[in-house]
Coordinates of N, CA and C in Angstrom, one line a residue:
M1 N 123.7 -48.5 -64.9 CA 123.8 -47.2 -65.3 C 122.5 -46.5 -64.9
I2 N 122.6 -45.3 -64.3 CA 121.5 -44.6 -63.9 C 121.0 -43.7 -65.0
Q3 N 119.7 -43.7 -65.3 CA 119.2 -42.9 -66.3 C 118.3 -41.8 -65.7
N4 N 118.4 -40.6 -66.3 CA 117.6 -39.5 -65.9 C 116.2 -39.8 -66.4
K5 N 115.2 -39.6 -65.5 CA 113.8 -39.8 -66.0 C 113.5 -38.8 -67.1
N6 N 114.0 -37.7 -67.0 CA 113.8 -36.7 -68.1 C 115.0 -36.6 -69.0
G7 N 115.4 -37.7 -69.6 CA 116.6 -37.7 -70.4 C 116.6 -36.7 -71.5
H8 N 115.5 -36.5 -72.2 CA 115.5 -35.5 -73.2 C 115.5 -34.1 -72.7
K9 N 114.8 -33.9 -71.5 CA 114.8 -32.6 -70.9 C 116.2 -32.2 -70.4
G10 N 116.9 -33.2 -69.9 CA 118.3 -32.9 -69.4 C 119.2 -32.5 -70.5
K11 N 119.1 -33.2 -71.7 CA 119.9 -32.8 -72.8 C 119.5 -31.4 -73.3
W12 N 118.3 -31.2 -73.4 CA 117.8 -29.9 -73.8 C 118.3 -28.7 -72.9
L13 N 118.3 -28.9 -71.6 CA 118.7 -27.9 -70.7 C 120.2 -27.7 -70.8
R14 N 121.0 -28.8 -71.0 CA 122.4 -28.7 -71.2 C 122.7 -27.9 -72.5
W15 N 122.0 -28.2 -73.5 CA 122.2 -27.5 -74.8 C 121.9 -26.1 -74.7
L16 N 120.8 -25.8 -74.0 CA 120.4 -24.4 -73.7 C 121.4 -23.7 -72.9
G17 N 122.0 -24.3 -72.0 CA 123.0 -23.7 -71.1 C 124.3 -23.3 -71.9
W18 N 124.5 -24.0 -73.0 CA 125.7 -23.7 -73.9 C 125.3 -22.6 -74.9
V19 N 124.1 -22.6 -75.4 CA 123.7 -21.7 -76.5 C 123.3 -20.4 -75.9
L20 N 122.6 -20.3 -74.8 CA 122.1 -19.0 -74.3 C 123.3 -18.0 -74.1
P21 N 124.4 -18.3 -73.4 CA 125.5 -17.3 -73.3 C 126.0 -16.9 -74.6
F22 N 126.1 -17.8 -75.6 CA 126.6 -17.4 -76.9 C 125.6 -16.4 -77.5
L23 N 124.3 -16.7 -77.5 CA 123.3 -15.8 -78.0 C 123.3 -14.4 -77.3
A24 N 123.5 -14.4 -76.0 CA 123.6 -13.1 -75.3 C 124.8 -12.3 -75.7
I25 N 125.9 -12.9 -75.9 CA 127.1 -12.2 -76.3 C 126.9 -11.7 -77.8
L26 N 126.4 -12.6 -78.6 CA 126.1 -12.2 -80.0 C 125.2 -11.0 -80.1
S27 N 124.1 -11.1 -79.3 CA 123.1 -10.0 -79.3 C 123.7 -8.7 -78.8
Y28 N 124.5 -8.7 -77.8 CA 125.2 -7.5 -77.3 C 126.2 -7.0 -78.3
T29 N 126.9 -7.8 -78.9 CA 127.9 -7.4 -80.0 C 127.1 -6.7 -81.1
L30 N 126.0 -7.3 -81.6 CA 125.2 -6.7 -82.7 C 124.7 -5.4 -82.2
F31 N 124.2 -5.3 -81.0 CA 123.7 -4.0 -80.5 C 124.8 -2.9 -80.5
L32 N 126.0 -3.3 -80.1 CA 127.1 -2.3 -80.1 C 127.5 -1.9 -81.5
A33 N 127.5 -2.9 -82.4 CA 127.8 -2.6 -83.8 C 126.8 -1.7 -84.4
F34 N 125.5 -1.9 -84.1 CA 124.4 -1.1 -84.6 C 124.6 0.3 -84.1
Q35 N 124.8 0.4 -82.8 CA 125.0 1.7 -82.1 C 126.2 2.5 -82.7
M36 N 127.3 1.8 -83.0 CA 128.5 2.4 -83.6 C 128.2 2.9 -85.0
H37 N 127.5 2.2 -85.8 CA 127.2 2.5 -87.2 C 126.1 3.6 -87.3
S38 N 125.2 3.6 -86.4 CA 124.1 4.5 -86.5 C 124.4 5.9 -85.8
A39 N 125.4 5.9 -84.9 CA 125.7 7.1 -84.2 C 126.6 8.0 -85.0
R40 N 126.5 9.3 -84.8 CA 127.4 10.2 -85.6 C 128.7 10.3 -84.8
D41 N 129.8 10.7 -85.6 CA 131.1 10.9 -85.0 C 131.2 12.3 -84.4
V42 N 131.8 12.3 -83.2 CA 132.2 13.6 -82.6 C 133.7 13.5 -82.2
V43 N 134.4 14.6 -82.2 CA 135.8 14.6 -81.9 C 136.0 15.4 -80.6
I44 N 136.6 14.7 -79.6 CA 136.8 15.3 -78.3 C 138.3 15.4 -78.0
A45 N 138.7 16.6 -77.6 CA 140.1 16.8 -77.2 C 140.4 16.1 -75.8
I46 N 141.6 15.5 -75.7 CA 141.9 14.9 -74.4 C 143.3 15.4 -74.0
Q47 N 143.6 15.1 -72.7 CA 144.9 15.4 -72.1 C 145.3 14.3 -71.3
G48 N 146.6 14.2 -71.0 CA 147.1 13.1 -70.2 C 146.7 13.1 -68.8
Y49 N 146.7 11.9 -68.2 CA 146.3 11.7 -66.8 C 147.1 10.4 -66.4
D50 N 147.8 10.5 -65.3 CA 148.6 9.4 -64.8 C 148.0 9.0 -63.4
P51 N 147.2 7.9 -63.5 CA 146.5 7.4 -62.2 C 147.4 6.6 -61.3
R52 N 148.6 6.3 -61.7 CA 149.6 5.5 -60.8 C 149.0 4.2 -60.4
S53 N 148.3 3.5 -61.4 CA 147.7 2.2 -61.1 C 148.6 1.1 -61.6
L54 N 148.9 0.2 -60.8 CA 149.7 -1.0 -61.2 C 148.9 -2.0 -62.0
L55 N 147.6 -1.9 -62.0 CA 146.7 -2.8 -62.7 C 146.1 -2.2 -63.9
S56 N 146.8 -1.2 -64.5 CA 146.2 -0.5 -65.6 C 146.0 -1.3 -66.9
G57 N 146.9 -2.2 -67.2 CA 146.7 -3.0 -68.4 C 147.3 -2.2 -69.6
H58 N 146.9 -2.5 -70.8 CA 147.5 -1.9 -71.9 C 146.6 -0.8 -72.5
Y59 N 146.5 0.3 -71.8 CA 145.7 1.4 -72.3 C 146.3 2.7 -71.8
I60 N 145.9 3.8 -72.4 CA 146.3 5.1 -71.9 C 145.1 5.7 -71.1
H61 N 145.4 6.4 -70.0 CA 144.4 7.1 -69.3 C 144.3 8.5 -69.8
Y62 N 143.2 9.1 -69.9 CA 143.0 10.5 -70.4 C 141.9 11.2 -69.6
Q63 N 142.0 12.5 -69.7 CA 140.9 13.3 -69.2 C 140.4 14.1 -70.4
I64 N 139.1 14.3 -70.5 CA 138.5 15.1 -71.6 C 138.8 16.5 -71.4
D65 N 139.3 17.2 -72.4 CA 139.7 18.6 -72.3 C 138.6 19.4 -73.0
W66 N 137.5 19.8 -72.3 CA 136.4 20.5 -72.8 C 136.7 21.8 -73.4
K67 N 137.8 22.5 -72.8 CA 138.2 23.8 -73.3 C 138.7 23.8 -74.8
K68 N 139.3 22.6 -75.2 CA 139.8 22.5 -76.5 C 138.8 21.8 -77.5
T69 N 137.7 21.3 -77.0 CA 136.7 20.6 -77.8 C 135.7 21.6 -78.4
D70 N 135.4 21.4 -79.7 CA 134.4 22.2 -80.4 C 133.0 21.7 -80.0
C71 N 132.4 22.5 -79.1 CA 131.0 22.0 -78.6 C 130.0 22.3 -79.7
N72 N 130.3 23.0 -80.8 CA 129.3 23.2 -81.8 C 128.9 21.9 -82.6
Q73 N 129.6 20.8 -82.4 CA 129.3 19.6 -83.0 C 128.1 18.9 -82.3
F74 N 127.7 19.4 -81.1 CA 126.6 18.9 -80.3 C 125.4 19.7 -80.5
A75 N 124.2 19.1 -80.2 CA 123.0 19.9 -80.2 C 123.0 21.1 -79.3
G76 N 122.6 22.2 -79.9 CA 122.6 23.4 -79.1 C 123.9 24.0 -78.8
G77 N 125.0 23.4 -79.3 CA 126.4 23.9 -79.1 C 126.8 23.7 -77.6
I78 N 126.2 22.8 -77.0 CA 126.5 22.5 -75.6 C 127.1 21.1 -75.4
C79 N 128.3 21.1 -74.8 CA 129.0 19.8 -74.6 C 128.3 18.9 -73.6
P80 N 128.0 17.7 -74.0 CA 127.2 16.8 -73.1 C 128.2 16.1 -72.1
K81 N 128.7 16.9 -71.2 CA 129.7 16.3 -70.2 C 129.2 15.1 -69.4
R82 N 127.9 15.2 -69.1 CA 127.3 14.1 -68.3 C 127.4 12.7 -69.0
D83 N 127.1 12.7 -70.4 CA 127.2 11.5 -71.1 C 128.6 10.9 -71.2
F84 N 129.6 11.8 -71.3 CA 131.0 11.4 -71.3 C 131.5 11.0 -70.0
D85 N 130.9 11.4 -68.9 CA 131.3 11.0 -67.6 C 130.9 9.5 -67.3
K86 N 130.0 9.0 -68.1 CA 129.5 7.6 -67.9 C 130.5 6.5 -68.3
I87 N 131.5 6.9 -69.1 CA 132.5 5.9 -69.6 C 133.8 6.0 -68.9
P88 N 134.5 4.9 -68.9 CA 135.9 4.9 -68.4 C 136.8 5.7 -69.3
H89 N 137.6 6.5 -68.8 CA 138.5 7.4 -69.7 C 139.8 6.6 -69.9
R90 N 139.7 5.6 -70.7 CA 140.9 4.7 -71.1 C 140.7 4.4 -72.6
Y91 N 141.8 4.3 -73.2 CA 141.8 3.9 -74.7 C 142.8 2.8 -74.8
Y92 N 142.3 1.6 -75.2 CA 143.1 0.4 -75.3 C 144.1 0.4 -76.5
I93 N 145.3 0.0 -76.2 CA 146.3 0.1 -77.3 C 147.2 -1.2 -77.1
P94 N 147.9 -1.6 -78.2 CA 148.8 -2.7 -78.1 C 150.0 -2.5 -77.1
Q95 N 150.4 -3.5 -76.4 CA 151.3 -3.4 -75.3 C 152.6 -2.8 -75.8
Q96 N 153.1 -3.1 -77.0 CA 154.4 -2.6 -77.5 C 154.4 -1.1 -77.7
E97 N 153.2 -0.5 -77.8 CA 153.2 1.0 -78.0 C 152.7 1.7 -76.8
A98 N 152.4 1.0 -75.7 CA 151.7 1.6 -74.5 C 152.6 2.7 -73.9
D99 N 153.9 2.4 -73.6 CA 154.8 3.3 -72.9 C 155.0 4.6 -73.8
R100 N 155.2 4.4 -75.1 CA 155.5 5.5 -75.9 C 154.3 6.4 -76.0
L101 N 153.1 5.9 -76.2 CA 151.9 6.7 -76.3 C 151.6 7.4 -75.0
N102 N 151.7 6.7 -73.9 CA 151.4 7.3 -72.6 C 152.4 8.5 -72.3
Q103 N 153.7 8.3 -72.6 CA 154.6 9.4 -72.4 C 154.3 10.6 -73.3
L104 N 153.9 10.3 -74.6 CA 153.6 11.3 -75.5 C 152.3 12.1 -75.1
L105 N 151.4 11.4 -74.5 CA 150.1 12.0 -74.1 C 150.4 12.9 -72.8
L106 N 151.2 12.3 -71.9 CA 151.5 13.1 -70.7 C 152.3 14.4 -71.0
L107 N 153.1 14.4 -72.0 CA 153.9 15.5 -72.4 C 153.4 16.2 -73.6
A108 N 152.2 16.1 -74.0 CA 151.6 16.6 -75.2 C 151.7 18.1 -75.3
D109 N 151.4 18.8 -74.2 CA 151.5 20.3 -74.2 C 152.9 20.8 -74.4
Q110 N 153.8 20.1 -73.8 CA 155.3 20.5 -74.0 C 155.8 20.2 -75.4
N111 N 155.3 19.2 -76.0 CA 155.7 18.8 -77.3 C 154.9 19.3 -78.5
N112 N 153.9 20.2 -78.1 CA 153.0 20.8 -79.1 C 152.3 19.7 -79.9
V113 N 151.8 18.7 -79.2 CA 151.0 17.5 -79.8 C 149.6 17.6 -79.3
Q114 N 148.6 17.4 -80.2 CA 147.2 17.4 -79.8 C 146.6 16.0 -79.9
F115 N 146.0 15.6 -78.9 CA 145.3 14.3 -78.9 C 143.8 14.5 -78.9
E116 N 143.2 13.6 -79.7 CA 141.7 13.7 -79.7 C 141.2 12.2 -79.9
I117 N 140.0 12.0 -79.5 CA 139.4 10.7 -79.7 C 138.1 10.9 -80.5
I118 N 137.9 10.1 -81.5 CA 136.6 10.2 -82.2 C 135.7 9.2 -81.5
F119 N 134.5 9.6 -81.2 CA 133.5 8.8 -80.5 C 132.3 8.6 -81.4
A120 N 131.7 7.5 -81.3 CA 130.3 7.3 -81.8 C 129.4 7.8 -80.7
Y121 N 128.6 8.8 -81.0 CA 127.8 9.4 -80.0 C 126.3 9.6 -80.4
E122 N 125.5 9.2 -79.5 CA 124.0 9.5 -79.6 C 123.6 10.1 -78.2
Q123 N 122.9 11.2 -78.3 CA 122.5 11.9 -77.1 C 121.9 10.9 -76.0
N124 N 122.3 11.1 -74.8 CA 121.8 10.4 -73.6 C 122.2 8.9 -73.7
R125 N 123.3 8.6 -74.4 CA 123.8 7.2 -74.5 C 125.3 7.3 -74.2
A126 N 125.9 6.2 -73.7 CA 127.3 6.2 -73.4 C 128.0 6.2 -74.8
P127 N 129.0 7.1 -75.0 CA 129.7 7.2 -76.2 C 130.6 6.0 -76.3
I128 N 131.0 5.6 -77.6 CA 131.9 4.5 -77.9 C 133.1 5.1 -78.6
A129 N 134.3 4.8 -78.1 CA 135.5 5.3 -78.7 C 135.7 4.6 -80.0
R130 N 136.0 5.3 -81.1 CA 136.2 4.7 -82.4 C 137.7 4.8 -82.8
A131 N 138.4 5.9 -82.5 CA 139.7 6.1 -83.0 C 140.4 7.2 -82.1
L132 N 141.7 7.0 -82.0 CA 142.6 7.9 -81.3 C 143.4 8.7 -82.3
L133 N 143.3 10.0 -82.3 CA 144.0 10.8 -83.2 C 145.2 11.6 -82.5
I134 N 146.3 11.7 -83.2 CA 147.4 12.6 -82.7 C 147.7 13.5 -83.9
N135 N 147.5 14.8 -83.6 CA 147.7 15.9 -84.6 C 146.9 15.5 -85.9
N136 N 145.6 15.1 -85.7 CA 144.7 14.8 -86.8 C 145.0 13.6 -87.6
Q137 N 145.9 12.7 -87.1 CA 146.2 11.5 -87.8 C 145.9 10.3 -86.8
E138 N 145.5 9.2 -87.4 CA 145.4 8.0 -86.6 C 146.7 7.7 -85.9
W139 N 146.6 7.3 -84.6 CA 147.8 7.2 -83.8 C 148.9 6.3 -84.4
Q140 N 148.5 5.2 -85.1 CA 149.5 4.3 -85.8 C 150.3 5.1 -86.8
Q141 N 149.5 5.9 -87.6 CA 150.2 6.6 -88.7 C 151.1 7.7 -88.1
Y142 N 150.7 8.3 -87.1 CA 151.5 9.3 -86.4 C 152.8 8.7 -85.9
L143 N 152.7 7.6 -85.3 CA 153.9 6.9 -84.7 C 154.9 6.5 -85.9
M144 N 154.3 6.0 -87.0 CA 155.2 5.6 -88.1 C 155.9 6.8 -88.7
N145 N 155.2 8.0 -88.8 CA 155.8 9.2 -89.4 C 156.7 9.9 -88.4
N146 N 156.7 9.6 -87.1 CA 157.5 10.2 -86.1 C 158.3 9.2 -85.3
K147 N 159.0 8.3 -86.0 CA 159.8 7.3 -85.3 C 161.0 8.0 -84.7
K148 N 161.4 7.5 -83.5 CA 162.6 8.1 -82.8 C 163.8 7.2 -83.0

């Protein structure tokens, strides 16, 4: 049996190789949690967008509708469009509701339905989506109240 001259060092490096990725993920998760809880909420109006992507996954695509967004919730009453351009305009949802929500979003103006996303936002940082609202209700509640 061949032994490593640095037997303890080899075990230490292997252990470190397993622990460091875990610590990195934990640190990033804690950073995001801190950012979400310390940032204030802003409500942004959105409208449908159909990218025709076969690799979309289970989320809806949207475009920010700055005309319907109350910019007074931001410093100086100016919408920080550049900060919101930094993030992908997708909201992840369960697969079983994807088609229904996507159709509802694409036809929102015709059906008199308003979509908004609540973001955790700090100036000059990428916003984090907290919740999807349909007519001022959480999307799950709206779908339960408006079953077809």
